Amino acid sequence: MEQKRLLLALVLSAVILFGWSYLFPPPTPEQNNANNPQATPTTAPTADAPKTVANAQGEAVNSTPDGIPNKKITVSTPLYEVEFDSRGAAAKSWIVKRNKDEHGEGKPLYSIASTKGDLKPLQLIPERIGNSKYPLTLVSGRGDLDEVLTRNYQVVGVAGEGEPRLELKPGEKRTIEFSRTDAGSGLEVLKKLTFDADRYTVKVETRVTQNGQPVPNVRMVIGPSIGDQGISEYTFYSVAPEGVADVGEDIYRVRPTEVAENKESPNVKPIGGQTQWAGIADTYFAMALVPGQPAPGLEFRTEKYAYPDEANKKEDRYLITAFIPVPSDGAASYLYAGPKDHDQLQAMSGEISQSLSGRQIDLENLIDYGFTKPVTRPLSAPILSSIQYLNRLTGSYGVAIILFTVVIYMLFFPLKWRSSKSMKKAQKLAPRMKELQEKIKGMKQNDPRLKELQMEQLRLMKEGNPLGGCLPLL
């Protein structure tokens, strides 16, 4: 009986709700339909209604519509090639072409996905970035203001419409300026990039002002997931791109999973302290930005995506992006995008330190030497230099490594010979040592022969010490 009453109540409630909606429908608000010519009159772009943007004090102001045409600009040097989009003045493609060698032009670089008959470019920027932002995009943390920062910019420094191209020859330096002025909000943005054909570094000058005042908390995007995009599977030798930063006096290595699983704020990991430099790197390549002035506000963010593996199954991966604080008053910052080569990182660190009035920058910390860094870093440099020297003599790294191994073996041969001699002597004396141990085991402490046997045992241990075979090798 109770079930029948409950069912009857539900049916009556449904009838009342649907009946009320049918008899008294809610008023339909008027909408501007983009497909309706009467709702949206055809006007010139400059006649559109201005958008509302927050000023530096958080007050609402109007912004001017975007009337600047879009451009794709390519900058090509002997070392790399970059494609910029005037929308947001961001880099959409960054291809490393050669590995610079101080003793020559270096060798061409290709993606690990290349085959002998199909050489693929070594692309550092992912083709699909989801909701992430492209490298060199400026953000302020205020949604309306960021909407203006990601519009089209005027481009100065390269001629042509549509998709102009700038070619740099060895020894050349060229500058491109991306600028935007928004009269409605009083926002002025200038991003000035100076390229050097002989270096992997780019000088980046940023000025973001509103009504003549620098906008606070401006950050530049580095990422997402910079590295060789041809890697199909991450392994111990080819790690997934991770965040790297020099903040305060510490070096941070931030894995994407660490950011994604951050309990306090999932997919966002702030790093407190003054940022000296930060970036994204995989095992062999990196993109890092050195701000003109150390500043707080560094943040790493991640976005999860599905990647098809070799068996065409979906593997969970993460795009990791760095948001690095940069000066908004026009002070110069420096971008490094290229191989994690010891010589290059050391040379660029010295040049950037000199440009920043002696501020000590050590980009070699982009290389992960592991927990044995105090030992491996000093040893790796001379070993690498020796192999590179042998490679220049032979023209082959394989032959160079074999020769280097032979030289090392010859240098340590005296120690190895001494070690082998000591071990053979210990083996020869082992039966006598065992015999003495058996005799001593059955003797009493007051036996007059005990001292004599113990002295002989010490003499044999000194002559054939088994540890003498290991210590020289260590």
mmCIF file of C-alpha atoms in Angstrom, residues 425-440 443 449-450 452-461 463-464:
data_model
loop_
_atom_site.group_PDB
_atom_site.id
_atom_site.type_symbol
_atom_site.label_atom_id
_atom_site.label_comp_id
_atom_site.label_asym_id
_atom_site.label_seq_id
_atom_site.Cartn_x
_atom_site.Cartn_y
_atom_site.Cartn_z
ATOM 1 C CA LYS A 425 100.662 -14.555 -3.800
ATOM 2 C CA ALA A 426 97.693 -14.661 -1.431
ATOM 3 C CA GLN A 427 96.380 -17.749 -3.228
ATOM 4 C CA LYS A 428 99.811 -19.424 -2.954
ATOM 5 C CA LEU A 429 100.039 -18.767 0.790
ATOM 6 C CA ALA A 430 96.412 -19.698 1.477
ATOM 7 C CA PRO A 431 97.152 -23.416 2.356
ATOM 8 C CA ARG A 432 99.856 -22.444 4.863
ATOM 9 C CA MET A 433 97.553 -19.797 6.397
ATOM 10 C CA LYS A 434 94.813 -22.383 6.802
ATOM 11 C CA GLU A 435 97.280 -24.804 8.417
ATOM 12 C CA LEU A 436 98.383 -22.161 10.927
ATOM 13 C CA GLN A 437 94.776 -21.289 11.761
ATOM 14 C CA GLU A 438 94.016 -24.949 12.523
ATOM 15 C CA LYS A 439 97.078 -25.249 14.788
ATOM 16 C CA ILE A 440 96.326 -22.021 16.656
ATOM 17 C CA MET A 443 96.367 -24.390 21.408
ATOM 18 C CA ARG A 449 104.511 -22.157 20.554
ATOM 19 C CA LEU A 450 101.398 -19.939 20.202
ATOM 20 C CA GLU A 452 105.674 -18.148 17.334
ATOM 21 C CA LEU A 453 102.744 -19.326 15.154
ATOM 22 C CA GLN A 454 100.967 -15.984 15.500
ATOM 23 C CA MET A 455 104.082 -14.111 14.341
ATOM 24 C CA GLU A 456 104.351 -16.395 11.309
ATOM 25 C CA GLN A 457 100.658 -15.786 10.546
ATOM 26 C CA LEU A 458 101.164 -11.994 10.627
ATOM 27 C CA ARG A 459 104.172 -12.309 8.331
ATOM 28 C CA LEU A 460 102.189 -14.322 5.783
ATOM 29 C CA MET A 461 99.266 -11.867 5.908
ATOM 30 C CA GLU A 463 103.236 -10.806 2.236
ATOM 31 C CA GLY A 464 99.962 -11.926 0.666
#
